[in-house]
PDB file of C-alpha atoms and ligand atoms in Angstrom:
ATOM      1  CA  MET A 142      85.948 115.857 112.580  1.00 53.00           C
ATOM      2  CA  ARG A 143      84.466 114.167 109.599  1.00 72.00           C
ATOM      3  CA  PHE A 144      84.661 110.648 110.980  1.00 73.00           C
ATOM      4  CA  ARG A 145      81.408 109.130 112.038  1.00 56.00           C
ATOM      5  CA  SER A 146      81.260 105.579 113.282  1.00 48.00           C
ATOM      6  CA  ALA A 147      79.887 104.225 110.023  1.00 44.00           C
ATOM      7  CA  GLN A 148      82.755 105.794 108.129  1.00 50.00           C
ATOM      8  CA  TYR A 149      85.493 104.820 110.473  1.00 54.00           C
ATOM      9  CA  LEU A 150      84.808 101.752 112.524  1.00 51.00           C
ATOM     10  CA  ARG A 151      84.744  98.491 110.747  1.00 49.00           C
ATOM     11  CA  HIS A 152      81.430  96.828 111.321  1.00 46.00           C
ATOM     12  CA  THR A 153      81.200  93.090 111.078  1.00 49.00           C
ATOM     13  CA  MET A 154      80.442  92.841 107.426  1.00 59.00           C
ATOM     14  CA  ALA A 155      81.934  95.735 105.578  1.00 86.00           C
ATOM     15  CA  HIS A 156      85.442  96.713 104.685  1.00 97.00           C
ATOM     16  CA  LEU A 157      86.196 100.270 103.668  1.00 98.00           C
ATOM     17  CA  LEU A 158      87.537 101.449 100.322  1.00 98.00           C
ATOM     18  CA  ALA A 159      89.894 104.406 100.029  1.00 98.00           C
ATOM     19  CA  PRO A 160      90.581 105.264  96.380  1.00 98.00           C
ATOM     20  CA  SER A 161      94.019 106.824  95.931  1.00 98.00           C
ATOM     21  CA  LEU A 162      94.140 110.089  94.008  1.00 98.00           C
ATOM     22  CA  LEU A 163      97.684 109.236  92.916  1.00 98.00           C
ATOM     23  CA  SER A 164      96.318 107.537  89.810  1.00 98.00           C
ATOM     24  CA  ALA A 165      93.735 110.229  89.044  1.00 98.00           C
ATOM     25  CA  ASP A 166      94.255 112.900  86.387  1.00 98.00           C
ATOM     26  CA  PHE A 167      96.217 115.570  88.280  1.00 98.00           C
ATOM     27  CA  ALA A 168      94.739 118.209  85.974  1.00 98.00           C
ATOM     28  CA  ASN A 169      91.277 117.196  87.201  1.00 98.00           C
ATOM     29  CA  LEU A 170      91.670 116.353  90.874  1.00 98.00           C
ATOM     30  CA  GLN A 171      88.451 118.109  91.849  1.00 98.00           C
ATOM     31  CA  GLN A 172      86.563 115.825  89.503  1.00 98.00           C
ATOM     32  CA  ALA A 173      88.235 112.762  91.046  1.00 98.00           C
ATOM     33  CA  VAL A 174      87.312 113.919  94.556  1.00 98.00           C
ATOM     34  CA  GLU A 175      83.720 114.480  93.482  1.00 98.00           C
ATOM     35  CA  LEU A 176      83.606 111.006  91.981  1.00 98.00           C
ATOM     36  CA  ILE A 177      84.744 109.507  95.301  1.00 98.00           C
ATOM     37  CA  GLU A 178      82.209 111.658  97.175  1.00 98.00           C
ATOM     38  CA  THR A 179      79.311 110.340  95.130  1.00 98.00           C
ATOM     39  CA  SER A 180      80.480 106.719  95.169  1.00 98.00           C
ATOM     40  CA  GLU A 181      80.362 103.887  97.734  1.00 97.00           C
ATOM     41  CA  ALA A 182      83.979 104.577  98.715  1.00 98.00           C
ATOM     42  CA  ALA A 183      84.460 105.581 102.362  1.00 98.00           C
ATOM     43  CA  TRP A 184      87.604 107.712 102.356  1.00 98.00           C
ATOM     44  CA  HIS A 185      89.890 109.656 100.042  1.00 98.00           C
ATOM     45  CA  HIS A 186      93.500 108.395 100.140  1.00 99.00           C
ATOM     46  CA  LEU A 187      96.090 111.118  99.499  1.00 99.00           C
ATOM     47  CA  ASP A 188      99.709 110.153  98.897  1.00 99.00           C
ATOM     48  CA  VAL A 189     102.260 112.792  99.828  1.00 99.00           C
ATOM     49  CA  MET A 190     105.772 112.068  98.491  1.00 99.00           C
ATOM     50  CA  ASP A 191     108.868 114.184  98.985  1.00 98.00           C
ATOM     51  CA  GLY A 192     111.440 112.768  96.559  1.00 98.00           C
ATOM     52  CA  VAL A 193     113.649 111.865  99.538  1.00 98.00           C
ATOM     53  CA  PHE A 194     111.899 109.112 101.470  1.00 98.00           C
ATOM     54  CA  VAL A 195     110.582 107.779  98.160  1.00 98.00           C
ATOM     55  CA  PRO A 196     111.866 108.430  94.625  1.00 98.00           C
ATOM     56  CA  ASN A 197     108.841 110.430  93.522  1.00 98.00           C
ATOM     57  CA  ILE A 198     107.225 113.799  94.308  1.00 98.00           C
ATOM     58  CA  THR A 199     103.469 114.368  94.374  1.00 98.00           C
ATOM     59  CA  PHE A 200     101.686 117.157  96.234  1.00 98.00           C
ATOM     60  CA  GLY A 201     101.499 118.697  99.687  1.00 98.00           C
ATOM     61  CA  MET A 202      99.358 120.828 101.967  1.00 98.00           C
ATOM     62  CA  PRO A 203      98.119 123.464  99.463  1.00 98.00           C
ATOM     63  CA  VAL A 204      96.650 120.854  97.123  1.00 98.00           C
ATOM     64  CA  ILE A 205      95.034 118.965 100.003  1.00 98.00           C
ATOM     65  CA  LYS A 206      93.567 122.203 101.331  1.00 98.00           C
ATOM     66  CA  ALA A 207      92.129 123.073  97.929  1.00 98.00           C
ATOM     67  CA  LEU A 208      90.536 119.627  97.563  1.00 98.00           C
ATOM     68  CA  ARG A 209      89.121 119.691 101.084  1.00 98.00           C
ATOM     69  CA  LYS A 210      86.573 122.288  99.976  1.00 98.00           C
ATOM     70  CA  HIS A 211      85.058 119.761  97.589  1.00 98.00           C
ATOM     71  CA  ALA A 212      84.857 116.819  99.998  1.00 98.00           C
ATOM     72  CA  ARG A 213      82.960 115.702 103.077  1.00 98.00           C
ATOM     73  CA  LYS A 214      84.336 112.195 103.407  1.00 98.00           C
ATOM     74  CA  PRO A 215      87.480 111.693 105.518  1.00 98.00           C
ATOM     75  CA  PHE A 216      90.908 112.458 104.099  1.00 98.00           C
ATOM     76  CA  ASP A 217      93.304 109.586 104.748  1.00 98.00           C
ATOM     77  CA  VAL A 218      96.704 111.202 104.244  1.00 99.00           C
ATOM     78  CA  HIS A 219      99.686 108.910 103.712  1.00 99.00           C
ATOM     79  CA  LEU A 220     102.956 110.728 104.283  1.00 99.00           C
ATOM     80  CA  MET A 221     105.922 109.280 102.419  1.00 99.00           C
ATOM     81  CA  ILE A 222     108.260 112.003 103.621  1.00 98.00           C
ATOM     82  CA  VAL A 223     111.255 112.258 105.918  1.00 98.00           C
ATOM     83  CA  ARG A 224     110.776 113.965 109.286  1.00 98.00           C
ATOM     84  CA  PRO A 225     106.963 113.840 109.127  1.00 98.00           C
ATOM     85  CA  GLU A 226     106.802 115.129 112.712  1.00 98.00           C
ATOM     86  CA  GLN A 227     107.630 118.615 111.404  1.00 98.00           C
ATOM     87  CA  TYR A 228     104.381 118.856 109.450  1.00 98.00           C
ATOM     88  CA  ILE A 229     101.681 117.357 111.691  1.00 98.00           C
ATOM     89  CA  THR A 230      99.679 120.490 112.412  1.00 98.00           C
ATOM     90  CA  ALA A 231     100.186 121.733 108.846  1.00 98.00           C
ATOM     91  CA  PHE A 232      98.482 118.627 107.468  1.00 99.00           C
ATOM     92  CA  ARG A 233      95.765 118.879 110.110  1.00 98.00           C
ATOM     93  CA  ASP A 234      95.127 122.473 109.040  1.00 98.00           C
ATOM     94  CA  ALA A 235      95.064 121.411 105.379  1.00 98.00           C
ATOM     95  CA  GLY A 236      92.257 118.978 106.169  1.00 98.00           C
ATOM     96  CA  ALA A 237      93.724 115.576 107.064  1.00 98.00           C
ATOM     97  CA  ASP A 238      91.453 113.453 109.253  1.00 98.00           C
ATOM     98  CA  LEU A 239      93.777 110.490 109.467  1.00 98.00           C
ATOM     99  CA  LEU A 240      97.521 110.965 109.198  1.00 98.00           C
ATOM    100  CA  SER A 241      99.881 108.056 108.562  1.00 99.00           C
ATOM    101  CA  VAL A 242     103.638 108.360 108.897  1.00 99.00           C
ATOM    102  CA  HIS A 243     106.156 105.712 107.948  1.00 98.00           C
ATOM    103  CA  LEU A 244     107.734 103.556 110.604  1.00 98.00           C
ATOM    104  CA  GLU A 245     110.951 103.876 108.591  1.00 98.00           C
ATOM    105  CA  ALA A 246     110.786 107.699 108.453  1.00 98.00           C
ATOM    106  CA  SER A 247     110.158 108.699 112.060  1.00 96.00           C
ATOM    107  CA  THR A 248     112.946 108.155 114.569  1.00 96.00           C
ATOM    108  CA  HIS A 249     110.739 108.985 117.553  1.00 98.00           C
ATOM    109  CA  LEU A 250     107.660 107.200 116.314  1.00 98.00           C
ATOM    110  CA  HIS A 251     105.920 106.990 119.680  1.00 98.00           C
ATOM    111  CA  ARG A 252     106.141 110.738 120.125  1.00 98.00           C
ATOM    112  CA  THR A 253     104.969 111.350 116.552  1.00 98.00           C
ATOM    113  CA  VAL A 254     101.896 109.166 117.071  1.00 98.00           C
ATOM    114  CA  GLN A 255     100.981 111.024 120.257  1.00 98.00           C
ATOM    115  CA  ALA A 256     101.434 114.355 118.464  1.00 98.00           C
ATOM    116  CA  ILE A 257      99.079 113.310 115.653  1.00 98.00           C
ATOM    117  CA  LYS A 258      96.413 112.374 118.188  1.00 98.00           C
ATOM    118  CA  ALA A 259      96.983 115.523 120.220  1.00 98.00           C
ATOM    119  CA  ALA A 260      96.407 117.497 117.002  1.00 98.00           C
ATOM    120  CA  GLY A 261      92.956 115.913 116.796  1.00 98.00           C
ATOM    121  CA  MET A 262      93.534 113.377 114.016  1.00 98.00           C
ATOM    122  CA  LYS A 263      93.419 109.610 113.847  1.00 98.00           C
ATOM    123  CA  ALA A 264      96.941 108.207 113.879  1.00 98.00           C
ATOM    124  CA  GLY A 265      98.305 105.689 111.415  1.00 98.00           C
ATOM    125  CA  VAL A 266     101.681 104.089 110.867  1.00 99.00           C
ATOM    126  CA  ALA A 267     102.670 102.845 107.423  1.00 99.00           C
ATOM    127  CA  ILE A 268     105.071  99.933 107.186  1.00 99.00           C
ATOM    128  CA  ASN A 269     107.221  98.977 104.208  1.00 99.00           C
ATOM    129  CA  PRO A 270     107.214  95.430 102.829  1.00 98.00           C
ATOM    130  CA  HIS A 271     110.654  94.669 104.301  1.00 98.00           C
ATOM    131  CA  SER A 272     109.989  95.887 107.856  1.00 98.00           C
ATOM    132  CA  ARG A 273     109.084  93.252 110.419  1.00 98.00           C
ATOM    133  CA  VAL A 274     105.509  93.567 111.649  1.00 98.00           C
ATOM    134  CA  ASP A 275     106.837  92.979 115.201  1.00 98.00           C
ATOM    135  CA  LEU A 276     108.369  96.451 115.116  1.00 98.00           C
ATOM    136  CA  LEU A 277     104.866  97.835 115.655  1.00 98.00           C
ATOM    137  CA  GLU A 278     104.359  96.004 118.944  1.00 98.00           C
ATOM    138  CA  ASP A 279     105.097  98.910 121.266  1.00 98.00           C
ATOM    139  CA  VAL A 280     102.941 101.461 119.472  1.00 98.00           C
ATOM    140  CA  LEU A 281     100.118  99.298 118.164  1.00 98.00           C
ATOM    141  CA  ALA A 282      97.754  99.886 121.089  1.00 98.00           C
ATOM    142  CA  ASP A 283      97.957 103.633 120.408  1.00 98.00           C
ATOM    143  CA  LEU A 284      97.211 103.418 116.696  1.00 98.00           C
ATOM    144  CA  ASP A 285      93.957 103.890 114.825  1.00 98.00           C
ATOM    145  CA  LEU A 286      95.349 102.376 111.648  1.00 98.00           C
ATOM    146  CA  VAL A 287      98.268 100.420 110.232  1.00 98.00           C
ATOM    147  CA  CYS A 288      98.901 101.113 106.555  1.00 99.00           C
ATOM    148  CA  MET A 289     100.537  97.916 105.406  1.00 99.00           C
ATOM    149  CA  MET A 290     102.388  98.498 102.164  1.00 99.00           C
ATOM    150  CA  SER A 291     101.836  95.714  99.673  1.00 99.00           C
ATOM    151  CA  VAL A 292     104.219  97.360  97.177  1.00 99.00           C
ATOM    152  CA  ASN A 293     107.313  99.456  97.790  1.00 98.00           C
ATOM    153  CA  PRO A 294     105.992 102.978  98.190  1.00 98.00           C
ATOM    154  CA  GLY A 295     106.575 105.627  95.552  1.00 98.00           C
ATOM    155  CA  PHE A 296     104.449 104.752  92.550  1.00 98.00           C
ATOM    156  CA  GLY A 297     100.991 103.619  91.575  1.00 98.00           C
ATOM    157  CA  GLY A 298     100.292 100.631  89.374  1.00 97.00           C
ATOM    158  CA  GLN A 299     102.925  98.305  90.816  1.00 98.00           C
ATOM    159  CA  GLN A 300     102.609  94.583  91.284  1.00 98.00           C
ATOM    160  CA  PHE A 301     101.115  93.326  94.542  1.00 98.00           C
ATOM    161  CA  ILE A 302     103.574  91.500  96.820  1.00 98.00           C
ATOM    162  CA  GLU A 303     102.092  88.103  97.702  1.00 98.00           C
ATOM    163  CA  ARG A 304     103.864  87.876 101.051  1.00 98.00           C
ATOM    164  CA  THR A 305     101.357  90.498 102.264  1.00 98.00           C
ATOM    165  CA  TYR A 306      98.887  87.754 103.212  1.00 98.00           C
ATOM    166  CA  ALA A 307     101.337  86.263 105.719  1.00 98.00           C
ATOM    167  CA  ARG A 308     102.044  89.751 107.040  1.00 98.00           C
ATOM    168  CA  ILE A 309      98.331  90.446 107.576  1.00 98.00           C
ATOM    169  CA  ALA A 310      98.085  87.226 109.586  1.00 98.00           C
ATOM    170  CA  ALA A 311     101.073  88.292 111.716  1.00 98.00           C
ATOM    171  CA  LEU A 312      99.601  91.759 112.241  1.00 98.00           C
ATOM    172  CA  LYS A 313      96.204  90.392 113.219  1.00 98.00           C
ATOM    173  CA  GLU A 314      97.847  88.166 115.819  1.00 98.00           C
ATOM    174  CA  LEU A 315      99.917  91.056 117.181  1.00 98.00           C
ATOM    175  CA  ARG A 316      96.859  93.336 117.247  1.00 98.00           C
ATOM    176  CA  ALA A 317      94.946  90.815 119.378  1.00 98.00           C
ATOM    177  CA  LYS A 318      97.927  90.345 121.691  1.00 98.00           C
ATOM    178  CA  CYS A 319      98.265  94.118 122.189  1.00 97.00           C
ATOM    179  CA  GLY A 320      94.546  94.746 122.644  1.00 97.00           C
ATOM    180  CA  SER A 321      94.719  97.189 119.736  1.00 98.00           C
ATOM    181  CA  LYS A 322      91.746  98.332 117.687  1.00 97.00           C
ATOM    182  CA  ALA A 323      93.859  99.599 114.781  1.00 98.00           C
ATOM    183  CA  LEU A 324      92.368  99.071 111.353  1.00 98.00           C
ATOM    184  CA  ILE A 325      94.500  97.136 108.888  1.00 98.00           C
ATOM    185  CA  GLU A 326      94.777  99.050 105.612  1.00 98.00           C
ATOM    186  CA  ILE A 327      96.353  97.438 102.554  1.00 98.00           C
ATOM    187  CA  ASP A 328      98.060  99.818 100.139  1.00 99.00           C
ATOM    188  CA  GLY A 329      99.461  98.870  96.743  1.00 98.00           C
ATOM    189  CA  GLY A 330      98.454  96.605  93.894  1.00 98.00           C
ATOM    190  CA  VAL A 331      94.911  96.085  95.176  1.00 98.00           C
ATOM    191  CA  SER A 332      92.542  94.991  92.404  1.00 98.00           C
ATOM    192  CA  ALA A 333      89.298  93.146  91.799  1.00 98.00           C
ATOM    193  CA  GLU A 334      91.398  89.972  91.586  1.00 98.00           C
ATOM    194  CA  ASN A 335      92.844  90.097  95.105  1.00 98.00           C
ATOM    195  CA  ALA A 336      90.392  92.313  97.042  1.00 98.00           C
ATOM    196  CA  GLY A 337      88.175  89.459  98.252  1.00 97.00           C
ATOM    197  CA  LYS A 338      91.156  87.420  99.407  1.00 98.00           C
ATOM    198  CA  LEU A 339      92.601  90.435 101.236  1.00 98.00           C
ATOM    199  CA  VAL A 340      89.336  91.082 103.062  1.00 98.00           C
ATOM    200  CA  ALA A 341      89.090  87.404 103.976  1.00 97.00           C
ATOM    201  CA  ALA A 342      92.670  87.585 105.279  1.00 98.00           C
ATOM    202  CA  GLY A 343      91.720  90.496 107.570  1.00 98.00           C
ATOM    203  CA  ALA A 344      92.040  93.749 105.640  1.00 98.00           C
ATOM    204  CA  ASP A 345      89.723  96.422 107.064  1.00 98.00           C
ATOM    205  CA  VAL A 346      90.544  99.117 104.508  1.00 98.00           C
ATOM    206  CA  LEU A 347      91.608  98.700 100.886  1.00 98.00           C
ATOM    207  CA  VAL A 348      93.468 101.474  99.083  1.00 99.00           C
ATOM    208  CA  ALA A 349      93.112 101.354  95.317  1.00 98.00           C
ATOM    209  CA  GLY A 350      94.697 103.721  92.831  1.00 98.00           C
ATOM    210  CA  ASN A 351      95.304 102.234  89.432  1.00 98.00           C
ATOM    211  CA  SER A 352      92.466  99.718  89.679  1.00 98.00           C
ATOM    212  CA  VAL A 353      90.020 102.627  90.179  1.00 98.00           C
ATOM    213  CA  PHE A 354      91.377 105.581  88.203  1.00 98.00           C
ATOM    214  CA  GLY A 355      93.038 103.430  85.543  1.00 98.00           C
ATOM    215  CA  ALA A 356      89.745 101.661  84.868  1.00 98.00           C
ATOM    216  CA  ALA A 357      87.537 102.506  81.904  1.00 98.00           C
ATOM    217  CA  ASP A 358      84.714 103.155  84.383  1.00 98.00           C
ATOM    218  CA  PRO A 359      86.061 104.184  87.819  1.00 98.00           C
ATOM    219  CA  ARG A 360      82.594 104.219  89.394  1.00 98.00           C
ATOM    220  CA  THR A 361      81.983 100.599  88.495  1.00 98.00           C
ATOM    221  CA  ALA A 362      85.503  99.706  89.660  1.00 98.00           C
ATOM    222  CA  ILE A 363      84.728 101.276  93.061  1.00 98.00           C
ATOM    223  CA  ARG A 364      81.466  99.336  93.308  1.00 98.00           C
ATOM    224  CA  THR A 365      83.272  96.079  92.546  1.00 98.00           C
ATOM    225  CA  LEU A 366      85.977  96.717  95.150  1.00 98.00           C
ATOM    226  CA  VAL A 367      83.448  97.761  97.815  1.00 97.00           C
ATOM    227  CA  GLY A 368      81.509  94.577  97.182  1.00 95.00           C
ATOM    228  CA  ALA A 369      84.581  92.321  97.326  1.00 91.00           C
TER     229      ALA A 369
HETATM  230  C1  DX5 B 477     102.110 103.958  96.691  1.00 89.05           C
HETATM  231  C2  DX5 B 477     100.950 104.650  97.337  1.00 89.05           C
HETATM  232  C3  DX5 B 477      99.639 104.043  97.037  1.00 89.05           C
HETATM  233  C4  DX5 B 477      99.307 104.018  95.583  1.00 89.05           C
HETATM  234  C5  DX5 B 477      98.636 102.730  95.326  1.00 89.05           C
HETATM  235  O1  DX5 B 477     103.284 104.455  97.185  1.00 89.05           O
HETATM  236  O2  DX5 B 477     101.076 104.645  98.745  1.00 89.05           O
HETATM  237  O3  DX5 B 477      98.588 104.616  97.790  1.00 89.05           O
HETATM  238  O4  DX5 B 477      98.472 105.064  95.160  1.00 89.05           O
HETATM  239  O5  DX5 B 477      98.447 102.652  93.964  1.00 89.05           O
HETATM  240  P1  DX5 B 477      97.982 101.316  93.262  1.00 89.05           P
HETATM  241  O6  DX5 B 477      96.640 100.948  93.843  1.00 89.05           O
HETATM  242  O7  DX5 B 477      97.922 101.701  91.840  1.00 89.05           O
HETATM  243  O8  DX5 B 477      99.026 100.257  93.543  1.00 89.05           O
HETATM  244 ZN1   ZN B 478      99.259 105.321  99.911  1.00 89.05          ZN
END
């Protein structure tokens, strides 16, 4: 397991940055992974899309497995696929350290979360912008991470949904009520403009695709977002 406390647990001061490879050059993914490895970013964020749960298709286990050889930092794998429970051990074997499934895609979410943990990974649940945060109440204590979507999943470079701030506040309150230690990860439309406000609102992990790999200098963009 590649998680060490400094890479996983949020310490008082620092939030974690997980650049998303979705916005990297797919012909040069190894290079993108190596950039993340040698930067201040904590995790790699890998977006798996199936063309069914979301209207886009990206990559799956073979690509993740190939990239794993070039990385030591944790792989934060975000599944935007239907029936994610069918592929838990396959993603573990490919090299996922943290596996997030969508609340909206897993009928037996409680069982899926237990299966992810039993497979030796950290368990995350991703939640779409329209789904009530309250729906997490009965699984929150079991989670290591909530991936709160701040865009509708499927594409990089979309506009951040402002209502996310109110949703972070609701999730923080629910997390305290449930005695959960789940990290709050914000995914979609994160940039240098809103990163500081998101961290102040309670974000523990920021995912950033376009604002890192769309930048003229991705390394500087990472430094800015880590320092937000
Ligand atoms: C969207 C993905 C995100 C995406 C974020 O469905 O889950 O991880 O890469 O991209 P940006 O940061 O460009 O909004
Ligand atoms: Zn994602």
